[in-house]
Amino acid sequence: MKYIEIGIGNTWIVRTETELKDGSEFEERGIKGPIIFESFYLRIWLFKTVVIMDSKEGLKKMKKKRNSLKLLLGIQSK
């Protein structure tokens, strides 16, 4: 899976995060293709609570172990 995100709170304002089949992941600055659209999402991370509004999976809320502040618009790609 590939996640292309634009927003505040990540290492870069525009980044691509790629998850490999073995569960590892890496991030790169900018938009890296190819992009095969899966869904569009808005992620709001307030301290340990993350709210995700996803065009494919709907509304999700989860808890994380670390505190962070993020506001991101993203595209999920294959």
XYZ file of C-alpha atoms in Angstrom:
78
model
C 0.000 0.000 0.000
C 1.047 3.554 -0.637
C -0.198 6.626 1.249
C 0.297 10.072 -0.262
C -0.317 12.760 2.359
C -0.411 16.552 2.384
C -0.650 18.399 5.664
C 0.869 19.457 8.946
C 2.496 17.100 11.439
C 4.585 14.750 9.310
C 8.285 15.044 8.519
C 7.433 16.814 5.239
C 4.319 18.743 4.161
C 3.985 16.414 1.142
C 5.126 12.829 1.567
C 4.589 9.294 0.314
C 4.632 6.412 2.794
C 5.003 2.926 1.331
C 4.133 -0.237 3.279
C 5.843 -3.401 2.068
C 4.364 -6.920 2.199
C 6.629 -7.884 5.118
C 5.046 -5.128 7.263
C 7.948 -2.697 7.063
C 7.411 0.830 5.791
C 9.387 3.800 4.559
C 8.597 7.388 3.675
C 9.826 9.655 0.910
C 9.536 13.372 0.349
C 7.015 14.399 -2.307
C 4.625 12.333 -4.410
C 5.969 9.038 -5.728
C 4.105 7.094 -8.390
C 2.587 5.134 -9.827
C -0.688 6.048 -8.154
C -3.533 3.538 -8.346
C -6.390 5.233 -6.461
C -8.067 3.248 -3.659
C -9.536 5.929 -1.359
C -9.327 9.518 -0.157
C -9.051 10.333 3.555
C -8.783 13.063 6.166
C -6.741 12.190 9.266
C -6.913 14.284 12.430
C -4.485 13.257 15.169
C -5.018 15.032 18.513
C -2.586 13.783 21.144
C -3.334 10.039 21.476
C -6.637 10.040 19.560
C -6.757 9.617 15.781
C -9.942 10.214 13.772
C -9.944 9.103 10.133
C -12.691 9.918 7.637
C -12.121 7.597 4.681
C -14.109 7.486 1.427
C -13.879 3.676 1.365
C -14.083 2.642 5.053
C -16.062 5.538 6.549
C -15.332 7.033 9.975
C -12.752 5.383 12.247
C -11.441 6.405 15.663
C -8.404 4.846 17.335
C -5.951 5.356 20.177
C -2.170 5.523 19.721
C 0.621 5.194 22.289
C 2.377 8.449 21.413
C 1.165 12.039 21.470
C 1.073 13.963 18.212
C -0.754 16.781 16.453
C -1.478 16.192 12.753
C -3.949 17.344 10.138
C -3.564 15.407 6.879
C -5.369 14.909 3.574
C -4.352 11.728 1.840
C -4.828 9.250 -0.968
C -4.480 5.529 -0.442
C -2.974 3.770 -3.446
C -2.138 0.163 -4.321
